[in-house]
Short mmCIF file of C-alpha atoms in Angstrom, two decimals:
data_model
loop_
_atom_site.label_atom_id
_atom_site.label_comp_id
_atom_site.label_asym_id
_atom_site.label_seq_id
_atom_site.Cartn_x
_atom_site.Cartn_y
_atom_site.Cartn_z
CA MET T 1 -10.73 63.37 9.47
CA ALA T 2 -6.95 63.17 9.92
CA GLY T 3 -5.47 60.32 11.88
CA GLN T 4 -3.89 60.83 15.26
CA ARG T 5 -0.17 61.55 15.14
CA VAL T 6 2.16 59.22 16.99
CA SER T 7 5.70 59.63 18.19
CA PRO T 8 8.64 58.09 16.30
CA GLY T 9 9.08 55.51 19.05
CA ALA T 10 5.44 54.46 18.84
CA ALA T 11 5.66 54.23 15.06
CA LEU T 12 8.73 52.00 15.41
CA LEU T 13 6.93 49.71 17.82
CA ARG T 14 3.93 49.49 15.54
CA SER T 15 6.06 48.33 12.62
CA SER T 16 8.07 45.90 14.74
CA ARG T 17 7.24 42.20 14.54
CA MET T 18 7.57 41.91 18.29
CA PHE T 19 4.78 44.38 19.02
CA SER T 20 2.62 44.12 15.90
CA MET T 21 0.48 41.34 14.49
CA PRO T 22 1.35 39.85 11.10
CA ALA T 23 -0.87 40.53 8.15
CA PRO T 24 -3.45 37.80 7.45
CA ILE T 25 -2.73 35.38 4.65
CA PRO T 26 -5.14 35.07 1.71
CA PRO T 27 -8.20 32.88 2.33
CA PRO T 28 -8.51 29.51 0.62
CA PRO T 29 -9.76 29.57 -2.98
CA GLY T 30 -13.47 29.18 -3.41
CA ASP T 31 -15.18 26.15 -4.85
CA PHE T 32 -16.54 26.99 -8.30
CA SER T 33 -19.05 24.15 -8.05
CA SER T 34 -20.54 25.47 -4.79
CA ALA T 35 -23.42 27.09 -6.69
CA THR T 36 -25.05 23.68 -6.99
CA LYS T 37 -24.09 22.53 -3.48
CA HIS T 38 -25.02 23.49 0.04
CA TYR T 39 -22.68 26.15 1.39
CA SER T 40 -22.58 27.35 4.99
CA PRO T 41 -21.05 30.80 5.62
CA THR T 42 -20.32 29.85 9.25
CA SER T 43 -18.44 26.64 8.46
CA THR T 44 -14.79 26.33 9.40
CA ILE T 45 -12.44 27.21 6.55
CA HIS T 46 -9.69 24.84 5.44
CA PHE T 47 -6.84 26.60 7.22
CA PRO T 48 -6.49 29.62 9.56
CA THR T 49 -5.76 33.00 8.05
CA HIS T 50 -5.27 35.11 11.20
CA LEU T 51 -2.99 34.86 14.19
CA THR T 52 -4.39 33.28 17.36
CA VAL T 53 -3.96 35.32 20.53
CA THR T 54 -4.21 33.92 24.07
CA THR T 55 -3.85 35.30 27.58
CA THR T 56 -3.48 34.11 31.15
CA ALA T 57 -6.41 33.35 33.45
CA SER T 58 -5.74 36.39 35.66
CA SER T 59 -5.61 38.75 32.68
CA ARG T 60 -8.65 37.14 31.11
CA ILE T 61 -10.81 38.13 34.07
CA THR T 62 -9.92 41.80 33.58
CA GLY T 63 -10.19 41.62 29.78
CA ASP T 64 -6.48 42.29 29.24
CA TRP T 65 -5.36 40.62 26.00
CA GLY T 66 -2.43 42.91 25.25
CA PHE T 67 -4.28 45.37 23.01
CA LYS T 68 -4.97 49.06 23.40
CA ARG T 69 -8.44 48.41 24.82
CA PRO T 70 -9.76 45.48 26.88
CA LEU T 71 -11.95 42.90 25.21
CA PRO T 72 -15.51 42.50 26.55
CA LEU T 73 -15.81 40.00 29.38
CA LYS T 74 -19.29 38.93 28.33
CA THR T 75 -17.87 37.34 25.19
CA THR T 76 -14.40 36.19 26.20
CA THR T 77 -15.26 34.57 29.54
CA LYS T 78 -17.97 32.33 28.08
CA ALA T 79 -15.52 30.46 25.87
CA THR T 80 -13.87 27.33 27.21
CA TYR T 81 -10.37 28.25 26.07
CA PRO T 82 -8.86 31.78 26.06
CA LEU T 83 -8.24 31.89 22.32
CA ALA T 84 -9.13 34.86 20.11
CA ARG T 85 -8.70 35.71 16.44
CA VAL T 86 -8.30 39.47 15.93
CA ARG T 87 -9.44 40.61 12.51
CA GLN T 88 -8.81 44.30 13.05
CA VAL T 89 -7.28 46.02 16.08
CA ASP T 90 -8.77 49.41 15.24
CA SER T 91 -11.88 49.41 13.06
CA VAL T 92 -13.85 52.40 11.79
CA GLU T 93 -16.15 52.16 14.79
CA GLN T 94 -13.07 52.28 17.10
CA VAL T 95 -13.67 48.76 18.39
CA THR T 96 -11.54 45.62 18.21
CA ASP T 97 -12.99 43.16 15.72
CA PHE T 98 -12.32 39.67 17.10
CA GLN T 99 -13.86 36.21 17.38
CA SER T 100 -13.02 32.90 18.98
CA SER T 101 -10.30 30.82 17.31
CA SER T 102 -10.83 27.59 19.20
CA ASP T 103 -11.77 25.77 15.99
CA HIS T 104 -8.34 25.79 14.36
CA THR T 105 -6.26 25.91 17.55
CA ILE T 106 -7.89 22.90 19.19
CA THR T 107 -7.77 21.02 15.89
CA LEU T 108 -4.02 21.64 15.70
CA ARG T 109 -3.60 20.45 19.28
CA LYS T 110 -5.58 17.26 18.63
CA PHE T 111 -3.67 16.54 15.43
CA GLN T 112 -0.30 16.88 17.16
CA GLU T 113 -1.42 14.49 19.90
CA MET T 114 -1.71 11.71 17.30
CA ASN T 115 2.05 11.95 16.48
CA LEU T 116 1.21 11.58 12.79
CA PRO T 117 3.79 12.78 10.23
CA LEU T 118 2.77 14.44 6.96
CA SER T 119 3.33 12.29 3.88
CA VAL T 120 3.65 12.96 0.18
CA PRO T 121 0.31 12.55 -1.65
CA ILE T 122 -0.27 9.41 -3.68
CA ALA T 123 0.59 9.98 -7.33
CA ASN T 124 -1.34 7.00 -8.70
CA SER T 125 -4.54 5.57 -7.25
CA GLN T 126 -3.24 2.06 -7.99
CA ASP T 127 -0.39 2.64 -5.52
CA THR T 128 -2.68 3.32 -2.56
CA TYR T 129 -1.82 0.11 -0.72
CA SER T 130 1.94 0.43 -1.19
CA ALA T 131 1.87 4.13 -0.32
CA VAL T 132 0.16 3.45 3.01
CA LYS T 133 2.59 0.64 3.83
CA HIS T 134 5.66 2.60 2.72
CA MET T 135 4.89 6.23 3.44
CA LYS T 136 7.26 8.92 2.24
CA SER T 137 7.74 11.98 4.39
CA VAL T 138 7.53 15.48 2.95
CA PHE T 139 10.92 16.21 4.55
CA GLU T 140 12.87 13.71 2.44
CA ASP T 141 15.88 15.06 0.57
CA ASP T 142 14.63 14.21 -2.92
CA SER T 143 11.36 16.14 -2.52
CA ASP T 144 11.99 18.86 0.06
CA LYS T 145 14.24 21.02 -2.11
CA THR T 146 13.68 24.64 -3.07
CA ALA T 147 17.14 25.97 -4.07
CA LEU T 148 17.74 24.15 -7.37
CA ASP T 149 19.73 24.83 -10.49
CA GLU T 150 18.39 24.37 -14.00
CA LYS T 151 19.55 20.76 -14.25
CA GLN T 152 18.02 19.76 -10.92
CA LYS T 153 14.73 21.42 -11.82
CA VAL T 154 14.42 19.11 -14.82
CA GLU T 155 15.52 15.97 -12.97
CA LEU T 156 13.28 16.54 -9.93
CA VAL T 157 10.21 17.84 -11.74
CA ASN T 158 8.11 14.88 -10.55
CA THR T 159 9.20 15.09 -6.91
CA ARG T 160 9.56 18.75 -5.98
CA TRP T 161 6.66 20.84 -4.77
CA LYS T 162 7.72 24.46 -5.40
CA PHE T 163 7.40 26.00 -8.86
CA THR T 164 7.73 29.58 -10.04
CA GLY T 165 4.99 29.13 -12.63
CA PRO T 166 1.29 28.44 -12.01
CA TRP T 167 -0.67 25.22 -12.28
CA LEU T 168 -2.56 25.62 -15.56
CA ALA T 169 -5.25 23.06 -14.75
CA GLY T 170 -6.40 25.10 -11.76
CA MET T 171 -6.61 28.48 -13.49
CA THR T 172 -9.77 30.09 -14.77
CA ASP T 173 -10.06 31.57 -18.25
CA GLY T 174 -9.53 35.09 -16.97
CA ASP T 175 -6.48 34.14 -14.93
CA PHE T 176 -5.00 32.27 -17.87
CA LYS T 177 -5.45 35.24 -20.22
CA ARG T 178 -3.84 37.61 -17.72
CA PHE T 179 -0.97 35.18 -17.29
CA LEU T 180 -0.39 35.13 -21.05
CA GLU T 181 -0.50 38.92 -21.30
CA LYS T 182 1.83 39.69 -18.39
CA LYS T 183 4.18 36.72 -18.13
CA VAL T 184 4.40 34.95 -21.49
CA ARG T 185 4.06 37.20 -24.52
CA ASN T 186 6.97 39.48 -23.65
CA ARG T 187 9.37 36.52 -23.40
CA ARG T 188 9.37 35.31 -27.00
CA ALA T 189 13.02 36.21 -27.55
CA GLU T 190 14.00 34.33 -24.39
CA PHE T 191 12.07 31.28 -25.55
CA ARG T 192 13.88 31.24 -28.92
CA ALA T 193 17.22 31.44 -27.10
CA PHE T 194 16.06 28.58 -24.88
CA LEU T 195 15.16 26.51 -27.94
CA LYS T 196 18.64 27.16 -29.35
CA LYS T 197 20.16 25.53 -26.28
CA ILE T 198 17.82 22.56 -26.59
CA LEU T 199 18.53 22.19 -30.30
CA ALA T 200 22.29 22.47 -29.72
CA ALA T 201 22.11 19.73 -27.08
CA GLU T 202 20.17 17.46 -29.47
CA TYR T 203 22.67 18.08 -32.27
CA SER T 204 25.57 17.35 -29.92
CA GLU T 205 24.00 14.09 -28.79
CA LYS T 206 23.24 13.10 -32.37
CA ARG T 207 26.80 13.88 -33.49
CA ALA T 208 28.27 11.88 -30.59
CA GLN T 209 26.03 8.94 -31.48
CA GLU T 210 27.21 9.06 -35.10
CA VAL T 211 30.81 9.08 -33.93
CA ARG T 212 30.22 6.01 -31.78
CA GLN T 213 28.42 4.17 -34.58
CA ALA T 214 31.24 4.95 -37.00
CA GLY T 215 33.72 3.35 -34.61
CA GLU T 216 35.58 6.55 -33.93
CA ALA T 217 36.45 7.25 -30.30
CA ALA T 218 34.96 10.46 -29.05
CA PRO T 219 37.59 12.77 -27.55
CA SER T 220 37.60 12.57 -23.76
CA GLU T 221 39.63 15.70 -23.30
CA ALA T 222 39.20 19.12 -24.79
CA ALA T 223 40.28 19.00 -28.42
CA SER T 224 42.33 21.75 -29.92
CA SER T 225 40.12 22.08 -32.95
CA GLU T 226 36.38 22.57 -32.91
CA ALA T 227 35.90 20.14 -35.79
CA ALA T 228 37.13 17.21 -33.71
CA SER T 229 34.69 17.97 -30.87
CA PRO T 230 31.11 16.63 -31.07
CA GLU T 231 29.78 19.57 -29.06
CA VAL T 232 27.57 22.05 -30.91
CA SER T 233 27.37 25.60 -29.60
CA THR T 234 24.36 27.89 -29.77
CA GLU T 235 26.19 30.20 -32.18
CA GLU T 236 26.13 27.45 -34.80
CA ILE T 237 22.31 27.29 -34.66
CA SER T 238 20.70 29.70 -37.11
CA ASP T 239 17.31 31.36 -36.82
CA VAL T 240 16.06 29.34 -39.78
CA GLU T 241 16.80 26.10 -37.94
CA VAL T 242 14.99 27.39 -34.85
CA THR T 243 11.93 28.31 -36.93
CA GLU T 244 11.92 24.88 -38.57
CA TYR T 245 12.27 23.26 -35.15
CA LEU T 246 9.24 25.23 -33.95
CA ARG T 247 7.19 23.93 -36.86
CA LYS T 248 8.06 20.36 -35.92
CA LEU T 249 7.16 21.02 -32.30
CA ARG T 250 3.67 22.15 -33.29
CA GLN T 251 3.02 18.62 -34.52
CA ASP T 252 4.41 17.05 -31.35
CA ARG T 253 2.31 18.61 -28.60
CA MET T 254 3.75 16.45 -25.85
CA THR T 255 7.31 17.60 -26.50
CA LEU T 256 6.17 21.20 -26.92
CA TYR T 257 4.33 21.12 -23.60
CA ASN T 258 7.39 19.69 -21.84
CA LEU T 259 9.62 22.42 -23.25
CA VAL T 260 7.17 25.20 -22.38
CA SER T 261 6.75 23.80 -18.87
CA ARG T 262 10.51 23.67 -18.47
CA PHE T 263 10.93 27.24 -19.72
CA LEU T 264 8.16 28.75 -17.57
CA ASP T 265 8.73 26.30 -14.67
CA LEU T 266 5.08 25.24 -14.69
CA ALA T 267 3.67 22.78 -12.22
CA PRO T 268 3.10 19.34 -13.79
CA VAL T 269 -0.36 18.32 -14.96
CA ASP T 270 -1.67 14.77 -14.84
CA LEU T 271 -2.45 13.72 -18.41
CA LYS T 272 -4.84 10.92 -17.37
CA THR T 273 -3.57 8.56 -20.03
CA GLU T 274 -3.17 4.81 -19.68
CA LEU T 275 0.33 4.72 -21.15
CA HIS T 276 1.78 7.86 -19.62
CA LEU T 277 4.34 5.73 -17.72
CA LEU T 278 5.86 4.36 -20.95
CA GLY T 279 7.56 7.60 -21.92
CA ARG T 280 8.29 8.49 -25.52
CA LEU T 281 8.35 5.36 -27.67
CA ALA T 282 10.29 7.05 -30.44
CA PRO T 283 12.87 5.05 -32.44
CA GLY T 284 16.40 5.46 -31.17
CA THR T 285 15.38 6.72 -27.73
CA ARG T 286 15.81 4.92 -24.46
CA LEU T 287 12.71 3.75 -22.60
CA GLU T 288 12.40 5.31 -19.15
CA LEU T 289 9.63 4.34 -16.76
CA THR T 290 9.08 7.30 -14.44
CA ARG T 291 6.30 7.97 -11.97
CA GLY T 292 4.20 11.05 -12.37
CA SER T 293 4.20 13.94 -9.96
CA PRO T 294 2.14 13.48 -6.77
CA TYR T 295 0.81 17.01 -7.33
CA GLY T 296 -0.20 16.51 -10.96
CA ALA T 297 -3.86 15.66 -10.25
CA THR T 298 -4.72 18.39 -7.73
CA GLY T 299 -1.87 20.85 -8.13
CA PRO T 300 1.11 21.77 -5.93
CA PRO T 301 0.48 22.99 -2.38
CA ILE T 302 0.28 26.70 -1.68
CA THR T 303 2.73 26.34 1.23
CA HIS T 304 5.19 23.69 2.36
CA PRO T 305 3.60 20.21 2.12
CA SER T 306 3.76 19.88 5.92
CA ALA T 307 1.73 23.11 6.38
CA GLY T 308 3.38 23.51 9.79
CA LEU T 309 1.13 20.84 11.31
CA SER T 310 3.81 18.32 12.17
CA TYR T 311 7.58 18.21 11.84
CA LEU T 312 7.89 14.47 12.42
CA ARG T 313 9.74 12.63 9.68
CA THR T 314 8.52 9.14 10.48
CA ARG T 315 6.26 7.21 12.81
CA ASN T 316 8.63 4.30 13.21
CA PHE T 317 9.07 4.61 16.94
CA GLN T 318 7.80 2.40 19.73
CA GLU T 319 5.43 3.40 22.49
CA ASN T 320 6.50 2.39 26.00
CA HIS T 321 3.83 1.70 28.61
CA ALA T 322 4.59 2.12 32.30
CA LEU T 323 3.22 -1.33 33.20
CA TYR T 324 3.14 -3.37 30.00
CA GLY T 325 6.41 -2.16 28.50
CA PRO T 326 7.03 -1.58 24.77
CA GLN T 327 3.91 -1.73 22.62
CA LEU T 328 3.63 -3.23 19.16
CA HIS T 329 1.01 -0.72 17.98
CA HIS T 330 0.60 2.99 18.51
CA PRO T 331 -2.24 4.08 20.80
CA PRO T 332 -5.55 4.19 18.92
CA VAL T 333 -7.52 7.41 18.64
CA LYS T 334 -11.15 7.83 19.60
CA ALA T 335 -13.20 8.89 16.58
CA ARG T 336 -16.79 9.97 16.15
CA VAL T 337 -19.19 8.34 13.71
CA LEU T 338 -20.62 11.32 11.82
CA LYS T 339 -22.63 9.35 9.26
CA PRO T 340 -23.05 5.58 9.43
CA THR T 341 -23.36 3.28 6.46
CA ASN T 342 -26.87 3.08 5.02
CA PHE T 343 -27.40 0.73 2.09
CA ALA T 344 -30.98 1.97 1.63
CA THR T 345 -29.74 5.44 0.65
CA ASN T 346 -26.76 4.12 -1.34
CA SER T 347 -24.36 5.36 1.33
CA PHE T 348 -21.78 2.57 1.33
CA LYS T 349 -19.02 4.49 3.09
CA PRO T 350 -19.23 5.80 6.67
CA SER T 351 -18.00 9.25 7.66
CA ILE T 352 -15.60 9.15 10.60
CA GLY T 353 -14.40 12.30 12.37
CA VAL T 354 -10.85 12.20 13.76
CA ALA T 355 -9.23 15.19 15.52
CA GLY T 356 -11.49 17.65 13.72
CA PHE T 357 -11.12 16.10 10.24
CA VAL T 358 -13.35 13.76 8.25
CA ALA T 359 -11.02 10.80 7.76
CA ASN T 360 -10.64 8.59 4.71
CA THR T 361 -11.65 5.01 5.43
CA PRO T 362 -9.95 2.09 3.61
CA ILE T 363 -11.56 0.82 0.43
CA ASP T 364 -10.57 -2.83 0.88
CA ASP T 365 -12.51 -5.52 2.74
CA THR T 366 -12.47 -4.24 6.33
CA SER T 367 -14.94 -3.66 9.14
CA PHE T 368 -15.65 -0.22 7.70
CA ASN T 369 -17.19 -1.75 4.56
CA SER T 370 -18.56 -5.09 5.78
CA SER T 371 -22.29 -5.78 5.99
CA LYS T 372 -24.11 -5.95 9.29
CA GLN T 373 -25.31 -9.50 8.71
CA ARG T 374 -21.77 -10.80 8.36
CA ASN T 375 -20.29 -9.18 11.45
CA LEU T 376 -22.27 -8.31 14.58
CA SER T 377 -19.42 -6.79 16.60
CA GLU T 378 -19.70 -3.56 18.55
CA PHE T 379 -17.56 -1.75 16.00
CA ASN T 380 -19.67 -2.94 13.08
CA THR T 381 -22.88 -1.97 14.87
CA ALA T 382 -21.56 1.56 15.32
CA MET T 383 -20.79 1.72 11.58
CA HIS T 384 -24.40 0.91 10.64
CA LYS T 385 -26.52 2.44 13.41
CA LEU T 386 -26.98 6.10 14.29
CA ASP T 387 -27.32 6.40 18.07
CA LEU T 388 -29.38 9.52 18.81
CA GLU T 389 -29.72 8.89 22.54
CA LYS T 390 -26.02 8.83 23.37
CA TYR T 391 -24.51 12.23 24.15
CA GLY T 392 -22.06 13.21 21.44
CA GLY T 393 -22.96 10.29 19.22
CA THR T 394 -21.24 6.96 18.81
CA LYS T 395 -17.47 6.85 19.22
CA VAL T 396 -15.07 4.11 18.17
CA TYR T 397 -11.33 3.59 18.33
CA VAL T 398 -9.41 3.76 15.04
CA GLN T 399 -5.75 3.74 14.06
CA PRO T 400 -4.51 6.71 11.96
CA HIS T 401 -2.01 5.74 9.26
CA MET T 402 -1.08 8.77 7.17
CA ALA T 403 -1.97 12.41 6.55
CA THR T 404 -1.50 14.60 3.48
CA VAL T 405 -2.22 18.20 2.51
CA ASP T 406 -3.71 18.96 -0.90
CA SER T 407 -3.38 22.10 -3.02
CA ALA T 408 -6.43 23.76 -1.43
CA GLY T 409 -5.06 23.42 2.10
CA ARG T 410 -7.31 20.52 3.14
CA ILE T 411 -5.87 17.84 5.40
CA HIS T 412 -6.65 14.24 4.45
CA VAL T 413 -6.25 11.71 7.27
CA SER T 414 -6.32 7.99 6.42
CA ILE T 415 -7.40 5.59 9.16
CA GLY T 416 -7.71 1.85 9.65
CA GLU T 417 -8.89 -0.69 12.16
CA ALA T 418 -7.40 -0.54 15.65
CA ASN T 419 -5.87 -3.56 17.33
CA SER T 420 -8.03 -5.10 20.06
CA GLU T 421 -5.23 -5.28 22.63
CA SER T 422 -4.14 -1.69 22.01
CA GLN T 423 -7.76 -0.62 22.51
CA LEU T 424 -7.81 -2.25 25.96
CA VAL T 425 -4.57 -0.55 26.94
CA GLN T 426 -5.81 2.84 25.73
CA LYS T 427 -9.15 2.47 27.49
CA GLU T 428 -7.38 1.70 30.75
CA LEU T 429 -5.11 4.71 30.26
CA VAL T 430 -8.02 7.13 29.87
CA GLY T 431 -10.03 5.56 32.69
CA GLU T 432 -12.57 3.63 30.62
CA GLY T 433 -11.35 0.19 31.70
CA ALA T 434 -9.47 -1.61 34.46
CA VAL T 435 -7.58 -4.43 32.79
CA TYR T 436 -4.59 -4.45 35.14
CA ASP T 437 -6.73 -4.23 38.29
CA ASP T 438 -8.89 -7.12 37.14
CA ILE T 439 -5.84 -9.30 36.53
CA VAL T 440 -4.39 -8.47 39.95
CA LYS T 441 -7.66 -9.24 41.70
CA LYS T 442 -7.88 -12.62 39.99
CA GLY T 443 -4.39 -13.54 41.18
CA GLU T 444 -4.89 -12.57 44.83
CA LEU T 445 -5.23 -15.35 47.48
CA PRO T 446 -8.01 -15.38 50.05
CA GLN T 447 -7.21 -14.16 53.54
CA VAL T 448 -5.76 -16.98 55.69
CA PRO T 449 -7.79 -17.33 58.93
CA ARG T 450 -5.98 -17.11 62.23
CA ASN T 451 -5.39 -20.48 63.92
CA PRO T 452 -3.74 -20.38 67.33
CA ARG T 453 -2.85 -24.10 67.14
CA TYR T 454 -0.81 -23.67 63.99
CA THR T 455 2.56 -22.09 64.72
CA GLY T 456 3.07 -21.12 61.10
CA SER T 457 -0.05 -18.96 60.98
CA PHE T 458 -0.19 -15.21 61.23
CA SER T 459 -1.00 -15.32 64.96
CA ALA T 460 0.42 -17.52 67.73
CA ARG T 461 0.33 -17.88 71.49
CA PRO T 462 1.68 -14.99 73.45
CA GLY T 463 5.29 -15.51 74.37
CA SER T 464 6.03 -18.10 71.67
CA ARG T 465 8.93 -17.49 69.33
CA ILE T 466 8.21 -17.95 65.64
CA PRO T 467 11.03 -17.55 63.11
CA GLY T 468 10.30 -14.96 60.44
CA SER T 469 9.61 -16.21 56.93
CA ALA T 470 7.80 -15.22 53.77
CA THR T 471 4.79 -17.18 54.94
CA SER T 472 4.65 -15.50 58.33
CA TYR T 473 4.72 -12.10 56.68
CA GLY T 474 1.91 -13.05 54.30
CA LEU T 475 4.09 -13.06 51.19
CA GLY T 476 3.85 -16.77 50.39
CA ARG T 477 1.25 -19.48 50.17
CA SER T 478 0.22 -21.38 53.25
CA SER T 479 0.99 -25.10 53.37
CA ARG T 480 -2.49 -25.83 54.69
CA ASN T 481 -5.66 -25.56 52.69
CA TYR T 482 -8.44 -23.61 54.40
CA GLU T 483 -11.83 -24.12 52.86
#
């Protein structure tokens, strides 16, 4: 059956970004170990893949969402928020395939309410404490760079996030074989030319070092003769020398991997060695202590490290309260205790839900990890007891510290204990407490009774003249004590 013909104007509008919906992005990669784990087909995926569409309240009643046919009222009016995810505008059955998109949209709204910037992942697990105290934004100049030359690509290999090559540690056997067939094997001549440049640079550095050791001053300006210059060009490198250099590289796998990664622009891989920070301890080379890439353990992100969640660069700003003035701490966030600590089942770490994410609790000695016998506070009780009678479960106030995005698109939020005073201020702000009203009531004076014999009281004889004062207007304390 042939499709219905449209006019040129309608075809132009269909292809326009203003009147058409963007194509969905690929879904997150599957977990290869899910065969031995529980998997729910209705669970929320790591990140949204389709555009979220909304409408006004008046158009929602009539089912008008801006498409060619109205959406059914029975489905759209039952949802709390007018948010829809359209999978296909025109399906084979000539219906609009859609579903509610409140899961990702409300999660994004809650995350942005925390005013939490996205940080660079922690490269080394030993640097967890320092990374939380000194967070590094994903928008810093040394890491948020995409337009780089060949020299900058080598210098910033452990800080940048975008690579043209794949991450080998995350590829399957089939993907790796296809990558070798299509991207690698037809570039052998280019790799030999690349090795010529590397070998020429090593020869030039070696010749300059010999000149310095011999006491001869290396020419600072361009010499007229090539013999006086320590620079070695690629034309001076023969194919025999390149072949011999390749044989030496086969014995030094670390150097060979670095050269191949530089040639193919591969994402760095964490070697998981104890001495990987010591560099190459070869004789005659300088020792350089460099940190590994923050994306070496899990791979580089599939999008920008911020993932469009937050464009804040830092959280070093001060909250200003209308009554109490500038605050030392940021407002705490109410979190839900999803799974308390249970030592009987070897569950030593509670699961806390914050803004739609399961947060990472600190591993040091805090209230999240303390035993119930040592601390009987309300917070510690919530960490160890599952309240089934309370609607929505037990909720506590926590303080979010940092958030990162891994290579699979998952958001990791790290939390800590909230300050007691900031909790009181936040509870009063949301209507769960009345700290300011209680303080005002404690400072109020009792009502002074009327005494006609005392001329300084609130009432006096008719016709008497009493000079106005703060006491007569009830703004000051009375000199007499009424008990």
